[in-house]
mmCIF file of C-alpha atoms in Angstrom:
data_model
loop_
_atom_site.group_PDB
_atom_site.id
_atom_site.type_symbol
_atom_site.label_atom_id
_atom_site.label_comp_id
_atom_site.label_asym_id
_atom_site.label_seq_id
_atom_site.Cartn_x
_atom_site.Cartn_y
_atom_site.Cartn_z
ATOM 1 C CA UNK A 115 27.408 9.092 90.928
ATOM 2 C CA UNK A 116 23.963 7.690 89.997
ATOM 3 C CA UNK A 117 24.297 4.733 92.164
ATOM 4 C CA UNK A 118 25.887 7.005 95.282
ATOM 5 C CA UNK A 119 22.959 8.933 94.972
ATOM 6 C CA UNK A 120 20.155 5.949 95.100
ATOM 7 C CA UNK A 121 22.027 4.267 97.845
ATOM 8 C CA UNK A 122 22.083 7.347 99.844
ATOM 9 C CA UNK A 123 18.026 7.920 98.995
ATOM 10 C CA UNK A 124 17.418 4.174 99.667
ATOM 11 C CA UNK A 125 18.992 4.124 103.205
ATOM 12 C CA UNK A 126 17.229 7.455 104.234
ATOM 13 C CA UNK A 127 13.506 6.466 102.691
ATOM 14 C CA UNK A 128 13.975 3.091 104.691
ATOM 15 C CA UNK A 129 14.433 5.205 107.926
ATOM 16 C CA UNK A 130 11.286 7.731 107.303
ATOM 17 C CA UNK A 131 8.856 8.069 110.110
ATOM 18 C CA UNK A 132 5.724 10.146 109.000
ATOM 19 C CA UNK A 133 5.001 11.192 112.993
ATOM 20 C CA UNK A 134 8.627 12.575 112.748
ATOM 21 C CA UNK A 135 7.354 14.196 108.996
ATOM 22 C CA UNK A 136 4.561 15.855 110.455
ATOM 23 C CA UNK A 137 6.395 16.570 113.446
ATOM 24 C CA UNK A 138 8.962 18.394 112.251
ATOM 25 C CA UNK A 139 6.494 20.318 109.355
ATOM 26 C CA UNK A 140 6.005 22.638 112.980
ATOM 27 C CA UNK A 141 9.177 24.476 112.840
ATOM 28 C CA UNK A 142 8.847 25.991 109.602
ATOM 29 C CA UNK A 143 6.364 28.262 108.096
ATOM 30 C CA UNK A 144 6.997 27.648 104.558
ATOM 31 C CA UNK A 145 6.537 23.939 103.091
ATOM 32 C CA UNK A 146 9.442 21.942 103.255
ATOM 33 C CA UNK A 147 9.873 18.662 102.182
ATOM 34 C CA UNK A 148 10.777 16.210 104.741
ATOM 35 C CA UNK A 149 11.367 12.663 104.782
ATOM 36 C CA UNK A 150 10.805 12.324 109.028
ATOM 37 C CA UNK A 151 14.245 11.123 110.296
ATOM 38 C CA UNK A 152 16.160 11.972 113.074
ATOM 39 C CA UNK A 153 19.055 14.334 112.852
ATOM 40 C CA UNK A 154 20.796 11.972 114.742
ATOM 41 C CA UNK A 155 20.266 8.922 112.236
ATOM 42 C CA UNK A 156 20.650 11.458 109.028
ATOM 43 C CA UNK A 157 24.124 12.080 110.196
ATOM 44 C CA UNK A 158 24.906 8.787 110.850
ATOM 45 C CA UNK A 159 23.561 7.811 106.882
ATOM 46 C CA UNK A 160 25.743 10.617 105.575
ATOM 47 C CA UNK A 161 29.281 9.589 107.530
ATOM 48 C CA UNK A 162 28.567 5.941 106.383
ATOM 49 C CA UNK A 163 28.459 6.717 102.664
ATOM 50 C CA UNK A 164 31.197 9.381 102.576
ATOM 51 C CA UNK A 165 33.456 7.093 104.157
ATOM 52 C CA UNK A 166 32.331 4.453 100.913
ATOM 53 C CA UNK A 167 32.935 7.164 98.374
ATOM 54 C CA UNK A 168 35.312 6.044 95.955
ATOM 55 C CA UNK A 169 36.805 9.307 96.034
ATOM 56 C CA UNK A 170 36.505 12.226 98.039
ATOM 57 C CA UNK A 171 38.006 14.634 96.504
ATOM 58 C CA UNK A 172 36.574 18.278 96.421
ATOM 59 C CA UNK A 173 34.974 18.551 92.699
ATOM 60 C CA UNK A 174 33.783 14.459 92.814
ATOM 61 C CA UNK A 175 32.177 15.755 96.537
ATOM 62 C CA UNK A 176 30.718 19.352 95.742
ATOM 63 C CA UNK A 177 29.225 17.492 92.871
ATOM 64 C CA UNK A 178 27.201 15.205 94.675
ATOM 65 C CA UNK A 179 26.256 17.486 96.777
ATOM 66 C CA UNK A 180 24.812 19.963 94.182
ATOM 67 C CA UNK A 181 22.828 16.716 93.525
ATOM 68 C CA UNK A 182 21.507 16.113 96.725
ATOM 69 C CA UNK A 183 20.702 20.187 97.553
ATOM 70 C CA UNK A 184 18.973 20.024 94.044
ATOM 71 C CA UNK A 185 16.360 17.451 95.438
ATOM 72 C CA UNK A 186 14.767 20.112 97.934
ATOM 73 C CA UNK A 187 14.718 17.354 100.482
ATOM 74 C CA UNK A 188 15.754 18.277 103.974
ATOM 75 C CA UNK A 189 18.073 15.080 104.628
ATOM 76 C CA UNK A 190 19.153 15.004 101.593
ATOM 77 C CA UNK A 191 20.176 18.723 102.070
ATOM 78 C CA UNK A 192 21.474 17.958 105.865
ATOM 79 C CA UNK A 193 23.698 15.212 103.972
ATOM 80 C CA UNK A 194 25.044 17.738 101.254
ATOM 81 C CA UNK A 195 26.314 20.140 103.879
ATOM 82 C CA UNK A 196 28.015 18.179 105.616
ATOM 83 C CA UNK A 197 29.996 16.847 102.715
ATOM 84 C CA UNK A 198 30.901 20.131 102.212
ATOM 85 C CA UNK A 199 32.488 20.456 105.344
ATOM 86 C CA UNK A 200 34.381 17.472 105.306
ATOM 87 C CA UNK A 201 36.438 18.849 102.435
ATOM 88 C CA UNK A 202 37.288 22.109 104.056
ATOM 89 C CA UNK A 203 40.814 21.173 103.794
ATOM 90 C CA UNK A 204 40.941 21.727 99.964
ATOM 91 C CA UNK A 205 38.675 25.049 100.255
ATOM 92 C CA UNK A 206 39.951 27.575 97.566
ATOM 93 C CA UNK A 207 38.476 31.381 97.663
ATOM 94 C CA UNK A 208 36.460 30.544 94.641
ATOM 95 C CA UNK A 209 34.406 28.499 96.622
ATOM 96 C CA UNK A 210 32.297 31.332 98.384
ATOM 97 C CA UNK A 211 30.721 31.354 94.450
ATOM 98 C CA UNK A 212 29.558 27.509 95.112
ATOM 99 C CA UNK A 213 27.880 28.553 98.286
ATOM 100 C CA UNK A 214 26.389 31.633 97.111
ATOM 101 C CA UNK A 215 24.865 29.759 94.566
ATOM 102 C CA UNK A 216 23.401 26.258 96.048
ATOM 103 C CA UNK A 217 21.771 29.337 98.828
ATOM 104 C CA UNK A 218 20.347 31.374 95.697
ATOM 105 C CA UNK A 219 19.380 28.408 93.949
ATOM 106 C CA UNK A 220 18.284 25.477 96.277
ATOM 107 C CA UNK A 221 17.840 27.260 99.656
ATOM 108 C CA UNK A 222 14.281 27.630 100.954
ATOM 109 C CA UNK A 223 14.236 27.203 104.832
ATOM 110 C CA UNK A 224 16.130 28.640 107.698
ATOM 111 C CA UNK A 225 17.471 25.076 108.538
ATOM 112 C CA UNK A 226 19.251 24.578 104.960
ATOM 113 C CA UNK A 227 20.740 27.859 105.294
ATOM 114 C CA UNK A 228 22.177 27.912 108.603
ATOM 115 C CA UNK A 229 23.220 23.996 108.187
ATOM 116 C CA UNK A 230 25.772 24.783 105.122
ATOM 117 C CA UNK A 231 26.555 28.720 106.453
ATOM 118 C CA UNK A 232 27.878 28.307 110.048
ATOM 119 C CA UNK A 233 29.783 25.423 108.559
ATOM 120 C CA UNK A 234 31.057 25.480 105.371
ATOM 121 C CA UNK A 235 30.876 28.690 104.440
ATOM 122 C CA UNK A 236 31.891 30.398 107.780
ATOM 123 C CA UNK A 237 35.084 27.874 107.762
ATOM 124 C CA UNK A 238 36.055 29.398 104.050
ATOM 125 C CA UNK A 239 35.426 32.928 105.109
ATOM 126 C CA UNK A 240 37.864 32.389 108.371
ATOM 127 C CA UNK A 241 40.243 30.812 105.869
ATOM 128 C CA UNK A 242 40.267 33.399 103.478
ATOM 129 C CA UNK A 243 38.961 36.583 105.783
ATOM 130 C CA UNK A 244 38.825 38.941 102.149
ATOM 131 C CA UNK A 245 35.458 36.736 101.225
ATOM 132 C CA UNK A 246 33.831 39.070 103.686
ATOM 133 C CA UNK A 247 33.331 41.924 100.949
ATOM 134 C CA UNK A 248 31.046 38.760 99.314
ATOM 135 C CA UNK A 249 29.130 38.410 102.635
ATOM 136 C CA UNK A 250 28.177 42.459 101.906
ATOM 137 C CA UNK A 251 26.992 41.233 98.436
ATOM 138 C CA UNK A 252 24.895 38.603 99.462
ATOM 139 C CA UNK A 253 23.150 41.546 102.210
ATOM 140 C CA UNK A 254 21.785 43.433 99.506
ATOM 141 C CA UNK A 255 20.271 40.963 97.369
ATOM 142 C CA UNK A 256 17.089 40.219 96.852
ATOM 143 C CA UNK A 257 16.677 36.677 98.055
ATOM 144 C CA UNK A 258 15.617 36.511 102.002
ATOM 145 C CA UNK A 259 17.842 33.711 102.138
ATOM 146 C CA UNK A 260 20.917 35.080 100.478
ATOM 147 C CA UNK A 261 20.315 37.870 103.056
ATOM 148 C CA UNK A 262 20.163 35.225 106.461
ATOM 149 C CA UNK A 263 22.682 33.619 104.666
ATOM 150 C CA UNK A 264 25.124 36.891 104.731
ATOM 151 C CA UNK A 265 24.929 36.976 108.803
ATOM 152 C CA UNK A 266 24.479 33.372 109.755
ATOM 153 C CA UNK A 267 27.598 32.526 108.036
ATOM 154 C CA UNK A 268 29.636 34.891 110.332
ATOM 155 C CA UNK A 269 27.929 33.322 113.892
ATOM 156 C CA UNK A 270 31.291 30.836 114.730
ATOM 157 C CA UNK A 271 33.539 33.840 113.913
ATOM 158 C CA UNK A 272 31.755 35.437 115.618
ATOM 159 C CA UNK A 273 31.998 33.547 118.928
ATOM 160 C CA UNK A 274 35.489 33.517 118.630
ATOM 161 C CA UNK A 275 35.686 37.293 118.681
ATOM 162 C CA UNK A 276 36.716 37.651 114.719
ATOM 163 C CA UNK A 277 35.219 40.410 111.977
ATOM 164 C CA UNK A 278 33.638 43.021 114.660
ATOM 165 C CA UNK A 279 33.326 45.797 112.344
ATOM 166 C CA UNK A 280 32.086 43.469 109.344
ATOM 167 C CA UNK A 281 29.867 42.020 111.280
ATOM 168 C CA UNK A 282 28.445 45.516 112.418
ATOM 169 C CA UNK A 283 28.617 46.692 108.916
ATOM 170 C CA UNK A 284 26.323 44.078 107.595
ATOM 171 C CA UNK A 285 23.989 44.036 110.466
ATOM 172 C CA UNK A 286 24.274 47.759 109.186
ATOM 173 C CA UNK A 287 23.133 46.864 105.466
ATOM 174 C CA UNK A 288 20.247 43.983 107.181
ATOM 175 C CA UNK A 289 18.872 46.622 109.696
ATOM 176 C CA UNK A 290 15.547 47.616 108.635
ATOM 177 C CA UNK A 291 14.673 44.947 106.892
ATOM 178 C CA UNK A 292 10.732 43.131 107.139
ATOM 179 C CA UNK A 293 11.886 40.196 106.595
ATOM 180 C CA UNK A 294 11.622 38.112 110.073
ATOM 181 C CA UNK A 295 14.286 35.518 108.634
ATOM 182 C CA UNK A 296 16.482 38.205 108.209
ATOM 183 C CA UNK A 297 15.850 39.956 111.124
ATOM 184 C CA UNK A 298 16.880 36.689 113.252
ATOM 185 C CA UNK A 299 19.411 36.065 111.192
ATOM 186 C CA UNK A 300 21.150 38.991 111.943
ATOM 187 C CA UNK A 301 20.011 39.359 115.567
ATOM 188 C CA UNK A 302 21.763 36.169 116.132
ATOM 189 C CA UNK A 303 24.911 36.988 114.430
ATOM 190 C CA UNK A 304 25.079 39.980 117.004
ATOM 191 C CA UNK A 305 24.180 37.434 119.716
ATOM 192 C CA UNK A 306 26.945 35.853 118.804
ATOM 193 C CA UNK A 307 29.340 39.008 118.569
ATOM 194 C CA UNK A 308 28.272 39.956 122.397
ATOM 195 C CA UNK A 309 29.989 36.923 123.696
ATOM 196 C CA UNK A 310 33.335 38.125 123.082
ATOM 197 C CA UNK A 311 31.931 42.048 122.200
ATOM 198 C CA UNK A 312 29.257 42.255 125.121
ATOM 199 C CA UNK A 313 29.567 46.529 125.237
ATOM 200 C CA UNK A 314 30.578 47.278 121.566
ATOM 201 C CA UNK A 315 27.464 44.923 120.651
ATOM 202 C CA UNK A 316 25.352 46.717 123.357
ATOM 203 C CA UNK A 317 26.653 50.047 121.957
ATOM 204 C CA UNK A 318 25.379 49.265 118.914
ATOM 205 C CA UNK A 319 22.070 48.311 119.996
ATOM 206 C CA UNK A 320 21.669 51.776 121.669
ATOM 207 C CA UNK A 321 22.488 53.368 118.937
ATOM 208 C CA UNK A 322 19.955 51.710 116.472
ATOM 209 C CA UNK A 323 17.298 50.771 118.777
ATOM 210 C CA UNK A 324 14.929 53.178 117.769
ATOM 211 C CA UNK A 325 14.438 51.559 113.761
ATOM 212 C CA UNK A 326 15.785 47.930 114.827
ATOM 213 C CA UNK A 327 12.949 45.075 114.578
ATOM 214 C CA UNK A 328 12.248 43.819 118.086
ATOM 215 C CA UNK A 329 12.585 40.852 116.345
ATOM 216 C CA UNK A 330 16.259 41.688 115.753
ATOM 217 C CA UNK A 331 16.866 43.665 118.761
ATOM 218 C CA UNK A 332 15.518 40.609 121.246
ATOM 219 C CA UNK A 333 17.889 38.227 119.467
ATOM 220 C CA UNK A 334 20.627 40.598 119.904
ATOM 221 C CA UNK A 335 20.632 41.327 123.882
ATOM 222 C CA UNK A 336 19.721 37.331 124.395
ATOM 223 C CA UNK A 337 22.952 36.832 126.485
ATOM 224 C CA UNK A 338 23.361 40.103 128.203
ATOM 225 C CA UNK A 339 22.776 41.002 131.459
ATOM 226 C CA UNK A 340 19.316 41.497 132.963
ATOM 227 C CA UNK A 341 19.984 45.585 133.229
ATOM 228 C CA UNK A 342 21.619 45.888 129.627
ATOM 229 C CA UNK A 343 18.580 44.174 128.311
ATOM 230 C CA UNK A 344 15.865 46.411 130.100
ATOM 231 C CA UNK A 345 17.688 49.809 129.070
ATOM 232 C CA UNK A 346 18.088 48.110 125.312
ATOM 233 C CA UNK A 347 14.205 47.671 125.309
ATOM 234 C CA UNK A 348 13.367 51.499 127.197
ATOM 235 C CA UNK A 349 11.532 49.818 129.884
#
């Protein structure tokens, strides 16, 4: 695993750009550590070396990964979620424990977190639809990111018209909370809901507009009409 692990860090350090560093320093507000290299070229360094892994099975995957999230570094991180995707197929329930902890544990941006939750962990919860009850979990605890993490991971299912009552059940638990991260995170997930959901999502609005961030709120009408959104924000 050693040598997977310095070939992988070789290949992306020989592709670092420190305009592209400093450049992409601008989206975040907290420090994050980045290399500078293209999403584009990251992605292309990650399919390269899991295609040379000598075996890509789940636990030989997940453990590299684990590895890679460890580091803190943003490629490195991009590259460790997308492993875990490409073993979906051998997802088990237990796995929702895996993601819950690399977002407790090595999660500290809004990039990491939405990278492995609209992915990997919104693919296990569609698999296995009972995970949701972990989703309420990870809304009440005390890491911001756990908290993102608990709507984010619903945004595909979302789309797709799935988990309308969980979804307004943990925007529910989320609603009043300072956190900005959070906030998005949720208003997004409704955002998401109101593509398939447009009036129940609306409905819900209305009916919580009056202690809902703006924050929140403005995510959530994004896609509506230009009348929904103007009676949503009592102008």
């Amino acid at each position: 695993m050693e040598k997977i692990l310095h070939s992988i860090r070789a290949e992306l350090l020989s592709n670092a750009n420190e305009k592209d560093r400093i450049s992409g320093q601008r989206f975040f507000k907290e420090e994050v550590k980045l290399l500078g290299i293209k999403t584009a070229v990251v992605t292309a360094i990650g399919k390269k070396h899991f295609n040379n892994l000598p075996d890509k099975s789940k636990p030989f995957v997940f453990q590299i990964c684990d590895e890679l999230l460890k580091s803190g570094v943003m490629e490195e991180c991009f590259i460790a979620c997308e492993w875990s995707y490409f073993v979906h197929k051998e997802y088990v329930p237990e796995d929702i424990e895996v993601f819950g902890k690399w977002v407790n544990t090595y999660v500290n941006n809004w990039a990491v977190c939405d990278t492995l939750c609209n992915h990997s962990a919104g693919e296990l919860v569609e698999m296995y639809p009972r995970l949701i009850k972990r989703l309420r979990k990870w809304a009440g605890a005390p890491n911001r990111w756990m908290k993102r993490a608990s709507a984010v991971t619903l945004i595909i299912p979302a789309r797709k018209g799935l988990f309308l009552n969980d979804i307004f059940e943990i925007a529910g638990i989320l609603l009043m909370d300072k956190d900005d991260m959070v906030q998005k995170g949720y208003g997004w997930m409704l955002k998401a809901a109101s593509q398939a959901h447009q009036n129940e999502v609306f409905d819900f609005v209305m009916k919580h507009r009056s202690v809902m961030p703006r924050t929140a709120l403005r995510y959530a009408i994004e896609k509506m009409p230009a009348e929904m959104k103007k009676e949503a924000m009592g102008r």
